[in-house]
Structures are given as C-alpha cells and as structure tokens.
Amino acid sequence: MDPDVLRRLHDILGPAGVVADPDLLRGYLSDWRGAYQGTAAVVARPADTGQVAEILGLCHRRGVAVVPQGGNTGLCGGAVPDRSGTQLVLSTNRLRRIRGVDRADQTITVEAGVVLQTVQEAADAAGLLFPLSLGAEGSCTIGGNLATNAGGTAVVRYGTMRELTLGVEVVLPDGRIWNGLRGLRKDNTGYDLKQLFIGSEGTLGVITAAVLALHPAIRSRATAWVALSDPQAAVDLIEIVRATAGSRLSGFELMSAQSVEFVLRHVSGTRDPFGSAHPWFALLELSDPMADAPLAQTLETVLGEAFERELLRDAVVADGSTQVAALWALREGISEAQNHEGPSLKHDITVPISVIPAFVAATDDALRATMPGIRIVTYGHVGDGNLHYNLSKPPGTDDEVFRSRAAELARVVYDSTAGFAGSISAEHGLGQSKREVIADYKPAVELDLMRGIKQLFDPAGLMNPGKVLPEG
Amino acid sequence: MDPDVLRRLHDILGPAGVVADPDLLRGYLSDWRGAYQGTAAVVARPADTGQVAEILGLCHRRGVAVVPQGGNTGLCGGAVPDRSGTQLVLSTNRLRRIRGVDRADQTITVEAGVVLQTVQEAADAAGLLFPLSLGAEGSCTIGGNLATNAGGTAVVRYGTMRELTLGVEVVLPDGRIWNGLRGLRKDNTGYDLKQLFIGSEGTLGVITAAVLALHPAIRSRATAWVALSDPQAAVDLIEIVRATAGSRLSGFELMSAQSVEFVLRHVSGTRDPFGSAHPWFALLELSDPMADAPLAQTLETVLGEAFERELLRDAVVADGSTQVAALWALREGISEAQNHEGPSLKHDITVPISVIPAFVAATDDALRATMPGIRIVTYGHVGDGNLHYNLSKPPGTDDEVFRSRAAELARVVYDSTAGFAGSISAEHGLGQSKREVIADYKPAVELDLMRGIKQLFDPAGLMNPGKVLPEG
C-alpha cells in the first residue's frame, strides 16, 4: 500500500484505528471457519461515521479498494479481502455505540459494529424484544446482519433483517454520508434506498448505523418435538399450526433423521426424546407477549388435530425450560456435530413451502446418483421454505476426494433448487463463493440491472470488489 | 400523437385495447376527486404482460411518454397525464387475472389490474387473509397499491404493501420483461430490485404482476372506542396494548374531537357512543386467527390498566357486529364528512410515535397562528405514527380564498413534520403534488441517488414524467 495513503490513514484514525501488526492482522484476513484466506497491509478501525467518510473519501481519491468487515462470521467469504495485498479492510469493531432506545416508538438506533446479542440485551432491558436470532449472535454484528439481510429461526414470525430495519446511515463509496436514519413506519417519498444497501454485502457503501424495529417482549412460550414420516407431513402440520395459532408460531424447524443422528452421536448430553427411529423430526415453538397465555394447550390442540389426520408418528410437549433447552440443543447442535464426520459441504437454499416434499425427494435422488453413500444432512426453517442442504462424505471416503467434488455436488443442489423455482442463497448471501454460479440462475435482465446499480453507486469498483456480482 | 404510433398501438392491442372515444377517455384523464386534469389522445389497455412489453418497446423507440394507471384513486395525481396531449395513458384494467393461490405457501399471484377487494375475497375463499385494507379498496388496484406502497388501517399489524410483497413482474421502460415473480420468504442473491419498483409510482417501469403474502384468516375480533384527554394518552395506551396483546393489535385509530364532530353532523345514522364532549378519541381493534379467542377479556384487562393509570376519560367495548360497524363508521366517515364543510386540504404525514403529542401541539399552534379559526381535522393510524392532518376553512371564509392559501398551509404542516424528523408523505406518495416540495425536505445526497436510479432505468425519461422526482 502507498506509504502516503498509510500516513493519511494514521492521521485520520490515530494509532488505535490502524492495525498493522501481523499477529493482530491475522484474525481479519480469514473468516471464522478458515475457509477463505486473504491478505492486507493494514486494517482501518474507524471510531465514528465521520472517520468512515474520511477513509472512503481517501480511498476513492487514491483508487484503494475497501473490504468492510463486521464480526467476520459469514459463510460465503463476503468480508475477506483478496490475496493481492492491495485492499484495505475496514472493520466496524469500534462503531459500537447504542445511540438510543425508544420504548414508545419500539425502536433502537445502533451503530454497525454492535454485536447482535448486545442489541438483543438492550431491547430486553427496555422490556422489548429484538427478534433476530441466529447461531453467530454472540459475535456477528448489526452491520453484517444488514449487509447480508440475516435470517435465522424467528423469520417465520418476524421476517428477516430487512423487515426489522426502519432506517440506515450509509457512507457512500465517494465518502459522502447519507443520513437515512428515519425511525418511521411509513414513508412514501420516493425510492426506498435503504433496501438497496440491505443485502448488498458491502458492495455499494458502508452502513454505519441503523434504526431497528423492536417488538413486545415474550412472556409465554411452548415448545414441542414431533416425529414425522416425511416432509409433506411438516408442510401439512405448519398449515394447521398457522390456521390455529397465527403469529404465535415463532419457530418451525425440520430435521432429517441423519441430522439428529449426528447430534446424538457427537454432542454430549443430548438424548433422543422418543427412543425409536423416525425418518424426520420437527421442533415447533409458540410464543406470546401475554403472561400465562395458554400456549401448551394451543399446542396440544394443534397436535391433536395433526394426530387425527395421521401426520404425526410421535410428539412431546416440553415441560419446563430444561426440556425446552434439551430440544433446541438437538437442532442447534447439527452444524457442530456434522464437523465430526469430515468436511461439511453447506448449501443454503429456499423453495416455495409447497414444493419442499418433491424438492427433497428429487434432490436426494440426484445426490445419491452422483455419489452413492453420501450422507445428506437436511434441516432448516420450514416456515420460510429455507433448508440447509448440507452434505457429509460416504463413510470411508477420503476428505480431499470428497472436497474435490464440492462444485459438482453444489451444482446438483442448485440445479434442483432452480428447477423448483427456488433461490440458491436463502440467508447466507453470495459473497465470493456464489458470485459466479449465480449468473447461471438469475435472469440476464436482473443481472444487467444489478450491474447498472453497482456502476451507479461505485463507478470505480472500489467497494468490496470480487463479491456478489459475477464477472463480465 | 404520431398516426403511425397509433396504428402500431391498434396492431398490438386490437380494438378493445385502444380507447380513443372522448366520452370514454374522460375517466382516464382526471383522478377520482377531479383534483388533477390532463389530456391524452388515446389510452392503451393491454391484456397481458407481452402486450405491455410491446407497447413500452414501441414508446421507447418512438420517444412517447407513458403514464401507467390503475384504479385512479390516488391522492397526489400520480396516475394523471399532463396537459400536453402527447402522453400515452397505459391502463392496467385488463390485466385482471388471478394467476394462482397457494394455501401451503400462503401466497397469491395476481396481475396488476386486479382490484384490491377482489384479492381480499380470493384470499378469504382460500381460508386466508390478504390484510391490506383502505378506503378505496373497492376500486384501487394491486398495481397502484404496489406503485404507491399502500398502507391503511392494518399496517400496525401486517406492514405496508412492501411487507406483503414477495415478488414482482415488471416491464422495463425499454420493453424488456423482468420476471421477479418469486414466491420466496428468503432470497439473498444480490440487490433486492423489487424494492425499487415498490413505491416508485410508475417512474421506473410498469409492474404487471406480483406474488403477495397471505396471512391466517381472522376468526375472533374485539373492538373498543375510548375517549382521551390528549394524544399523549394514546401513545401511552398503545404501549400498554402492545405489551399485553402483542400482534393481536390490528388497528389503533386516533381522531380529534373536530373529526368526530364532522362525522356526527354529516353522516346519517352515526351517533356519539358517550354523549358528552371529549377532546380526542381512539378506536382499538384486536384480532386473532383462533376461534373463540378471549379478546374482549384481553381488551378489558388493557383498558382496566389504562383507567388505573388515568389515561382514559371513557371507554366502551363493542358488543356484536352492529356495534363494531357503528364504531368504524365514525372513523371511516371522516373524509366524506369533511367534504360538507368546504374544501379539504389534505396532508398525510408520519412522525415517530413518541413525538406525536409535541408535534400535534406545535402544528396546531402554527396553523392557528397562520389562519385563526381554521378547523383541524386530525386523525390517523397512531401505531404507525401516521396522521392525516386535514384542514377545513374557518366558518364564513370563502372557498377560493381558503384554497389560495393551500401551499402556505401545507408548508406549515410540512415544516413542523420535518422539525420532528417525520415524513411529508406517509402513504399517499409524491405524485405530481409533492414532487417539488420534497426537494426541501430530503437530503441532497438522497435526491442525487434517486435521480441516478431514474436515469439508469429510464434514461430517456419516458416513464411517468413529471412525477416523484423534483426538477433540476
């Protein structure tokens, strides 16, 4: 990096704002899983929006590419620099002020580097709920959640990050600040620009703060674990639950037997609630802001109807918080458990809910035809049509042999997804890992418009180059 | 209009697709209130997306400006052509197919010209709910609802049209079709382009169809009418309702005494539920998909707490559907009632909920200082911070004298709104009436980006010119 640019960075940020020590740099140059690796001479750590604006202005004048980075917990390499060593990593980890909580408005205004869990806790302290919830919540940041339009388990009830965002503050690639921090529920005064930045993975500018919507705190909860013969039973069950319980449904997770088997094998302290084999499982959660809402009763009504319609093989309603935690552990342990079985090839897709049964059957068949003995770890958020279609090697296969076929296996999953009118990235984004493959699945006119928008916002192509948009 | 273009339009659309008879044309050339008036040689009425594409392609090649029009019920003149006679009105009133309803997905796919009420009825027939609800629902169209990101009374629970839209099909200004009709709840594969078209009032292309989200049908409902001392009581009350009833709250309408007084005076069959004067009123509605949900009991709990905290002057919970209808009539009659008192100057604004009390006090003061005796008809959707700040002349003032001061009075309302970090158009859009004034309230960088997007999508400026974007 040009020594004059380095000097200017030091002038703007001071010693605490520039990381150049190779030992400290390391954590910024690869993602948390170590799946992507890049290099950079320095990391800039601005402490406020003004400093972000100065840095982007400088980089714009000097032609330096910028890679925004939050908690670095992404799964597609969207926050990792390339290997050229010429890119500047801009970490948001000093932008961590909570600017305000408003109980009447049910809003919280936070800076990009605030950790998701911190926002959840601040909402809780105000007697409210910030419902976004996902595995990485202890380290991922709001900026990253916005950049990837994060999802998670509560989307079925509260929507994705997009639906939870009322306003954003953004520094544009040329260093101008757009203050779009409106805390309004309705605002129809032209194009809704915040929507472009949400989900753009740092390619159009740097989101520095946001006004987020809060919800009433939850005071009652009920959880059930059910065994199912097939995914169709899950689709039918969710229809019954919704018709009866409406928006009380705050979680509906589906898991294949293979997924649960891995958890029981590798995660200590987990145990099978039924003790006999079943092909599929689902975890249902109802919740209500009303204290003492009769949710267990509602759940029993729903499950009773489902038994009558022969949708369930077995069911248990959790009794007390220990049992609730034990059931969620079966769901939340899948990702970790799968790591004990060799490399995990992860695919995060959505299809319309109604086609899940046909999609799963077709995709499983195609995968088994491609690689006999492959172990398919299917689980996900059925209420959103979102399945994590993860793969483990056939027993006895060499790790590297399995990994070498990753692209081929991904194609099988993506082709099937596209055949069922789905999306090849439900909640993980495109980053660097899916930026080329998306070109085969998106209409040409849509890619054209995306490229036009990129060109409009970032004509010099300095914001997170090599991410999201396919070459050409 | 160039006779060759006219001939081509006839070729594309056939006789049923071109309106040139002056008697039939008239209804397309002004809005339903008659507040805006334009001219056009013909109206094109395409019957499918392919025809829309052919028309836009033709207009693109020939430099003909196009004004898309749905039910023509807008309040800002967004669907009315200018007076040049050179613009082509493109009516969606033959795009009225319901392409499909999916119960498991809870989606409906409809064309732009389908009337909102028809969508509500189709959802109902499938045992589901399409929750968008507004005064014009019997004649406004889904295309118009999308183009203006329509709101209404149920936004507090279900969000605006934007939150109810999963995918769109759009014909771009050059005639290319973008098929973004995905029925997915999660899809993070690049910029979310549909968000640009929603709320763009026909300036970026023509939305021809959409996949909309449905919700569980409502089987229980409870309604209350309360008297309040001031808007602060409403803000405190909504906080109590939300904390207890959560998303059961599906309506919270605030009305000034002046608003209700006009209704009682002019709308036959209405009656005052209390019989004594109060300064403010609110209408609360709870609803639930569960049959026999104890909502009246919940409402009584909430109102009991509000009485204890001395927030209420009086309250009544409706007993039976006749009483519910009578209460809603008091709210829904305001617009019509106000017409009996001379011209209505309408302003549709939002502020953060928490500042409503201070905003109303300051705005009322400023209006009365500008025009002593002015009658302020304030009502709206408090849960969204959305107030219709409508004005009637002081008794005895001449209509034209009052109308001549419309711009000045609007400035008073808008300056006050901006001072409280609000929006000068909550749910009506900008159309032609607010396109210039918005330039004084939006950050320059935001207007810049809006103009850049307009230029990108419509470089020749042929899509609904003279709307949304300020000159310059």
Short mmCIF file of C-alpha atoms in Angstrom, two decimals, chain A residues 111-417:
data_model
loop_
_atom_site.label_atom_id
_atom_site.label_comp_id
_atom_site.label_asym_id
_atom_site.label_seq_id
_atom_site.Cartn_x
_atom_site.Cartn_y
_atom_site.Cartn_z
CA GLU A 111 -24.00 1.56 15.11
CA ALA A 112 -22.84 -1.08 12.67
CA GLY A 113 -20.29 -2.73 14.94
CA VAL A 114 -22.68 -3.52 17.78
CA VAL A 115 -22.89 -7.27 18.32
CA LEU A 116 -26.32 -8.79 17.69
CA GLN A 117 -26.55 -10.21 21.20
CA THR A 118 -25.85 -6.76 22.65
CA VAL A 119 -28.84 -5.42 20.74
CA GLN A 120 -30.98 -8.29 21.99
CA GLU A 121 -29.91 -7.49 25.56
CA ALA A 122 -30.53 -3.74 25.21
CA ALA A 123 -34.02 -4.45 23.90
CA ASP A 124 -34.64 -6.85 26.76
CA ALA A 125 -33.52 -4.24 29.30
CA ALA A 126 -36.17 -1.91 27.86
CA GLY A 127 -38.85 -4.58 28.23
CA LEU A 128 -38.86 -5.25 24.49
CA LEU A 129 -37.60 -7.83 22.00
CA PHE A 130 -35.19 -7.66 19.09
CA PRO A 131 -36.18 -10.92 17.45
CA LEU A 132 -33.31 -11.61 15.04
CA SER A 133 -31.69 -14.80 16.30
CA LEU A 134 -29.01 -16.96 14.74
CA GLY A 135 -26.11 -19.20 15.66
CA ALA A 136 -23.44 -16.49 15.49
CA GLU A 137 -25.38 -13.94 17.55
CA GLY A 138 -22.64 -13.70 20.18
CA SER A 139 -20.13 -12.35 17.66
CA CYS A 140 -21.87 -11.24 14.46
CA THR A 141 -22.60 -7.53 14.13
CA ILE A 142 -25.62 -5.50 13.10
CA GLY A 143 -23.68 -4.15 10.12
CA GLY A 144 -23.05 -7.68 8.90
CA ASN A 145 -26.66 -8.64 9.61
CA LEU A 146 -27.76 -5.71 7.44
CA ALA A 147 -25.20 -6.35 4.70
CA THR A 148 -26.38 -9.95 4.35
CA ASN A 149 -30.06 -9.42 5.26
CA ALA A 150 -29.67 -12.02 8.00
CA GLY A 151 -32.42 -14.52 8.77
CA GLY A 152 -32.36 -17.27 11.38
CA THR A 153 -35.00 -19.17 13.28
CA ALA A 154 -37.54 -16.41 14.02
CA VAL A 155 -38.12 -15.26 10.43
CA VAL A 156 -41.35 -17.23 10.26
CA ARG A 157 -42.78 -14.76 12.78
CA TYR A 158 -40.78 -11.52 12.45
CA GLY A 159 -39.22 -11.51 8.97
CA THR A 160 -35.58 -11.09 8.04
CA MET A 161 -33.30 -8.19 8.94
CA ARG A 162 -34.92 -6.22 6.12
CA GLU A 163 -38.30 -6.28 7.82
CA LEU A 164 -36.69 -5.23 11.09
CA THR A 165 -34.97 -2.14 9.66
CA LEU A 166 -36.60 1.29 9.56
CA GLY A 167 -33.63 3.44 8.57
CA VAL A 168 -29.92 3.35 7.82
CA GLU A 169 -26.95 5.68 7.78
CA VAL A 170 -24.54 4.92 4.96
CA VAL A 171 -21.20 6.24 3.81
CA LEU A 172 -21.14 6.13 0.02
CA PRO A 173 -18.09 4.95 -1.92
CA ASP A 174 -17.05 8.55 -2.58
CA GLY A 175 -17.15 9.42 1.12
CA ARG A 176 -20.48 11.24 1.20
CA ILE A 177 -22.71 10.42 4.16
CA TRP A 178 -26.35 9.59 3.55
CA ASN A 179 -28.36 10.05 6.72
CA GLY A 180 -31.36 7.85 6.19
CA LEU A 181 -31.77 7.15 9.92
CA ARG A 182 -35.52 7.64 9.95
CA GLY A 183 -37.47 5.82 12.61
CA LEU A 184 -40.70 5.84 10.63
CA ARG A 185 -43.15 3.01 9.95
CA LYS A 186 -44.45 4.70 6.81
CA ASP A 187 -42.53 6.96 4.46
CA ASN A 188 -43.51 7.11 0.80
CA THR A 189 -41.36 9.89 -0.56
CA GLY A 190 -39.56 8.32 -3.48
CA TYR A 191 -37.34 5.29 -3.97
CA ASP A 192 -36.65 3.33 -0.79
CA LEU A 193 -32.87 3.48 -0.98
CA LYS A 194 -32.17 1.65 2.27
CA GLN A 195 -33.47 -1.52 0.60
CA LEU A 196 -30.57 -1.40 -1.86
CA PHE A 197 -27.96 -1.36 0.89
CA ILE A 198 -29.62 -4.12 2.90
CA GLY A 199 -28.30 -7.37 1.45
CA SER A 200 -25.70 -5.68 -0.79
CA GLU A 201 -22.77 -7.20 1.18
CA GLY A 202 -20.72 -4.01 1.28
CA THR A 203 -20.61 -3.53 -2.49
CA LEU A 204 -22.49 -0.21 -2.58
CA GLY A 205 -21.19 1.58 0.51
CA VAL A 206 -20.66 1.09 4.23
CA ILE A 207 -23.68 1.00 6.53
CA THR A 208 -22.57 2.79 9.70
CA ALA A 209 -25.78 2.80 11.78
CA ALA A 210 -29.43 1.73 11.66
CA VAL A 211 -32.79 2.28 13.29
CA LEU A 212 -34.22 -1.16 14.07
CA ALA A 213 -37.77 -2.17 14.93
CA LEU A 214 -38.38 -3.80 18.30
CA HIS A 215 -41.30 -6.00 19.28
CA PRO A 216 -43.15 -6.71 22.53
CA ALA A 217 -41.18 -8.93 24.90
CA ILE A 218 -42.19 -12.58 25.04
CA ARG A 219 -43.73 -13.75 28.33
CA SER A 220 -45.13 -17.17 27.40
CA ARG A 221 -43.61 -19.92 25.36
CA ALA A 222 -44.36 -23.54 24.47
CA THR A 223 -42.21 -25.99 22.57
CA ALA A 224 -42.88 -29.37 21.02
CA TRP A 225 -40.78 -32.04 19.33
CA VAL A 226 -42.53 -34.26 16.81
CA ALA A 227 -41.62 -37.25 14.66
CA LEU A 228 -42.82 -37.29 11.06
CA SER A 229 -42.86 -39.77 8.21
CA ASP A 230 -41.88 -37.28 5.54
CA PRO A 231 -41.56 -33.57 4.67
CA GLN A 232 -45.15 -33.48 3.40
CA ALA A 233 -46.31 -34.05 6.97
CA ALA A 234 -44.31 -30.96 8.01
CA VAL A 235 -45.92 -28.85 5.29
CA ASP A 236 -49.38 -30.04 6.33
CA LEU A 237 -48.58 -29.51 10.01
CA ILE A 238 -47.42 -25.93 9.55
CA GLU A 239 -50.68 -25.12 7.77
CA ILE A 240 -52.64 -26.42 10.78
CA VAL A 241 -50.45 -24.52 13.24
CA ARG A 242 -50.78 -21.25 11.36
CA ALA A 243 -54.52 -21.53 10.94
CA THR A 244 -54.91 -22.03 14.68
CA ALA A 245 -52.08 -20.15 16.31
CA GLY A 246 -51.35 -17.47 13.70
CA SER A 247 -48.39 -15.33 14.61
CA ARG A 248 -47.86 -17.18 17.87
CA LEU A 249 -45.79 -19.54 15.71
CA SER A 250 -42.25 -18.29 16.24
CA GLY A 251 -40.24 -21.33 15.20
CA PHE A 252 -40.72 -24.38 12.99
CA GLU A 253 -37.53 -26.32 12.35
CA LEU A 254 -37.40 -29.51 10.28
CA MET A 255 -34.58 -32.05 10.62
CA SER A 256 -33.83 -35.28 8.79
CA ALA A 257 -33.05 -38.41 10.83
CA GLN A 258 -29.44 -38.13 9.62
CA SER A 259 -29.11 -34.66 11.17
CA VAL A 260 -30.41 -35.76 14.56
CA GLU A 261 -28.38 -38.96 14.49
CA PHE A 262 -25.17 -36.92 14.11
CA VAL A 263 -26.13 -34.73 17.07
CA LEU A 264 -26.93 -37.71 19.30
CA ARG A 265 -23.59 -39.28 18.33
CA HIS A 266 -21.35 -36.25 18.81
CA VAL A 267 -22.91 -33.67 21.12
CA SER A 268 -22.58 -34.74 24.72
CA GLY A 269 -25.66 -34.58 26.89
CA THR A 270 -28.15 -34.83 24.05
CA ARG A 271 -30.70 -37.61 24.07
CA ASP A 272 -33.44 -38.91 21.81
CA PRO A 273 -36.85 -37.86 23.17
CA PHE A 274 -38.58 -40.89 21.63
CA GLY A 275 -36.16 -43.77 21.75
CA SER A 276 -37.29 -45.27 18.45
CA ALA A 277 -36.24 -44.44 14.91
CA HIS A 278 -38.18 -41.95 12.79
CA PRO A 279 -37.31 -40.51 9.38
CA TRP A 280 -37.96 -36.81 10.12
CA PHE A 281 -38.35 -34.53 13.10
CA ALA A 282 -39.71 -31.04 13.68
CA LEU A 283 -39.34 -28.56 16.52
CA LEU A 284 -42.27 -26.19 17.00
CA GLU A 285 -42.29 -23.10 19.15
CA LEU A 286 -45.25 -20.90 20.03
CA SER A 287 -44.73 -17.66 21.91
CA ASP A 288 -46.83 -14.78 23.18
CA PRO A 289 -46.19 -11.42 24.86
CA MET A 290 -49.09 -12.17 27.17
CA ALA A 291 -48.11 -13.63 30.51
CA ASP A 292 -49.72 -17.02 31.22
CA ALA A 293 -51.02 -17.42 27.68
CA PRO A 294 -52.32 -21.00 27.38
CA LEU A 295 -49.83 -21.98 24.71
CA ALA A 296 -49.25 -25.55 25.82
CA GLN A 297 -52.99 -26.03 25.46
CA THR A 298 -52.94 -24.47 21.97
CA LEU A 299 -50.06 -26.74 21.05
CA GLU A 300 -51.94 -29.79 22.29
CA THR A 301 -55.00 -28.80 20.26
CA VAL A 302 -52.86 -28.46 17.16
CA LEU A 303 -51.02 -31.73 17.74
CA GLY A 304 -54.31 -33.47 18.46
CA GLU A 305 -55.66 -32.40 15.10
CA ALA A 306 -52.40 -33.48 13.44
CA PHE A 307 -52.59 -36.94 15.08
CA GLU A 308 -56.16 -37.29 13.90
CA ARG A 309 -55.06 -36.52 10.36
CA GLU A 310 -52.25 -39.10 10.80
CA LEU A 311 -49.48 -36.54 10.26
CA LEU A 312 -47.53 -37.42 13.40
CA ARG A 313 -45.66 -40.58 14.39
CA ASP A 314 -44.97 -39.25 17.87
CA ALA A 315 -44.91 -35.94 19.76
CA VAL A 316 -43.79 -34.47 23.06
CA VAL A 317 -44.56 -31.04 24.51
CA ALA A 318 -41.65 -29.74 26.58
CA ASP A 319 -42.30 -29.43 30.27
CA GLY A 320 -40.14 -26.67 31.73
CA SER A 321 -37.16 -24.74 30.50
CA THR A 322 -34.66 -27.61 30.90
CA GLN A 323 -36.62 -29.73 28.49
CA VAL A 324 -37.00 -26.79 26.09
CA ALA A 325 -33.23 -26.28 26.08
CA ALA A 326 -32.69 -30.01 25.52
CA LEU A 327 -34.94 -29.95 22.44
CA TRP A 328 -33.29 -26.85 20.96
CA ALA A 329 -29.89 -28.47 21.59
CA LEU A 330 -30.87 -31.19 19.13
CA ARG A 331 -31.47 -28.56 16.48
CA GLU A 332 -28.61 -26.24 17.30
CA GLY A 333 -26.02 -28.98 17.58
CA ILE A 334 -26.32 -30.10 13.97
CA SER A 335 -23.66 -27.84 12.49
CA GLU A 336 -21.07 -28.73 15.13
CA ALA A 337 -21.95 -32.44 15.05
CA GLN A 338 -21.52 -32.62 11.32
CA ASN A 339 -17.92 -31.39 11.62
CA HIS A 340 -17.07 -34.68 13.38
CA GLU A 341 -18.00 -36.59 10.25
CA GLY A 342 -15.45 -34.95 7.93
CA PRO A 343 -15.88 -31.90 5.71
CA SER A 344 -19.37 -30.36 5.54
CA LEU A 345 -20.45 -29.09 2.15
CA LYS A 346 -23.06 -26.46 3.01
CA HIS A 347 -25.90 -25.30 0.82
CA ASP A 348 -28.45 -22.77 1.99
CA ILE A 349 -31.46 -22.70 -0.28
CA THR A 350 -35.15 -21.74 -0.31
CA VAL A 351 -38.03 -23.14 -2.31
CA PRO A 352 -41.74 -22.39 -2.05
CA ILE A 353 -43.02 -24.25 1.02
CA SER A 354 -45.50 -26.30 -1.01
CA VAL A 355 -42.79 -27.94 -3.14
CA ILE A 356 -40.48 -28.94 -0.27
CA PRO A 357 -41.57 -32.62 -0.37
CA ALA A 358 -40.99 -33.04 -4.11
CA PHE A 359 -37.81 -30.99 -3.96
CA VAL A 360 -36.28 -33.06 -1.16
CA ALA A 361 -37.13 -36.33 -2.90
CA ALA A 362 -35.67 -35.18 -6.23
CA THR A 363 -32.55 -33.64 -4.71
CA ASP A 364 -31.79 -36.65 -2.51
CA ASP A 365 -32.13 -38.94 -5.52
CA ALA A 366 -29.86 -36.77 -7.66
CA LEU A 367 -27.22 -36.53 -4.92
CA ARG A 368 -27.22 -40.30 -4.31
CA ALA A 369 -26.93 -40.92 -8.03
CA THR A 370 -23.95 -38.57 -8.16
CA MET A 371 -22.25 -40.05 -5.10
CA PRO A 372 -23.59 -43.33 -3.71
CA GLY A 373 -23.46 -43.45 0.07
CA ILE A 374 -23.37 -39.67 0.52
CA ARG A 375 -24.91 -38.59 3.84
CA ILE A 376 -27.47 -35.83 3.48
CA VAL A 377 -27.91 -33.56 6.49
CA THR A 378 -31.10 -31.68 5.65
CA TYR A 379 -32.55 -29.27 8.17
CA GLY A 380 -33.93 -25.78 8.25
CA HIS A 381 -36.72 -23.31 8.70
CA VAL A 382 -39.76 -24.80 7.01
CA GLY A 383 -41.93 -21.74 7.57
CA ASP A 384 -39.62 -19.83 5.23
CA GLY A 385 -39.03 -22.70 2.79
CA ASN A 386 -35.38 -22.46 3.84
CA LEU A 387 -33.39 -25.68 4.00
CA HIS A 388 -29.74 -26.11 4.86
CA TYR A 389 -28.89 -28.89 2.47
CA ASN A 390 -25.59 -29.99 3.91
CA LEU A 391 -23.56 -33.00 2.82
CA SER A 392 -21.11 -35.35 4.54
CA LYS A 393 -18.90 -37.84 2.74
CA PRO A 394 -19.84 -41.51 2.36
CA PRO A 395 -18.16 -43.46 5.22
CA GLY A 396 -14.62 -44.41 4.27
CA THR A 397 -14.18 -41.72 1.58
CA ASP A 398 -11.07 -39.56 1.77
CA ASP A 399 -11.70 -35.94 2.86
CA GLU A 400 -9.85 -34.45 -0.08
CA VAL A 401 -11.57 -36.67 -2.61
CA PHE A 402 -14.91 -35.55 -1.17
CA ARG A 403 -13.91 -31.86 -1.14
CA SER A 404 -12.73 -32.07 -4.74
CA ARG A 405 -16.27 -32.80 -5.81
CA ALA A 406 -17.79 -29.85 -3.92
CA ALA A 407 -18.59 -27.79 -7.01
CA GLU A 408 -20.19 -30.75 -8.76
CA LEU A 409 -22.37 -31.57 -5.73
CA ALA A 410 -23.33 -27.91 -5.30
CA ARG A 411 -24.49 -27.92 -8.91
CA VAL A 412 -26.75 -30.85 -8.19
CA VAL A 413 -28.37 -29.00 -5.28
CA TYR A 414 -28.60 -25.69 -7.14
CA ASP A 415 -29.97 -27.16 -10.36
CA SER A 416 -32.65 -28.93 -8.37
CA THR A 417 -33.41 -25.74 -6.42
#
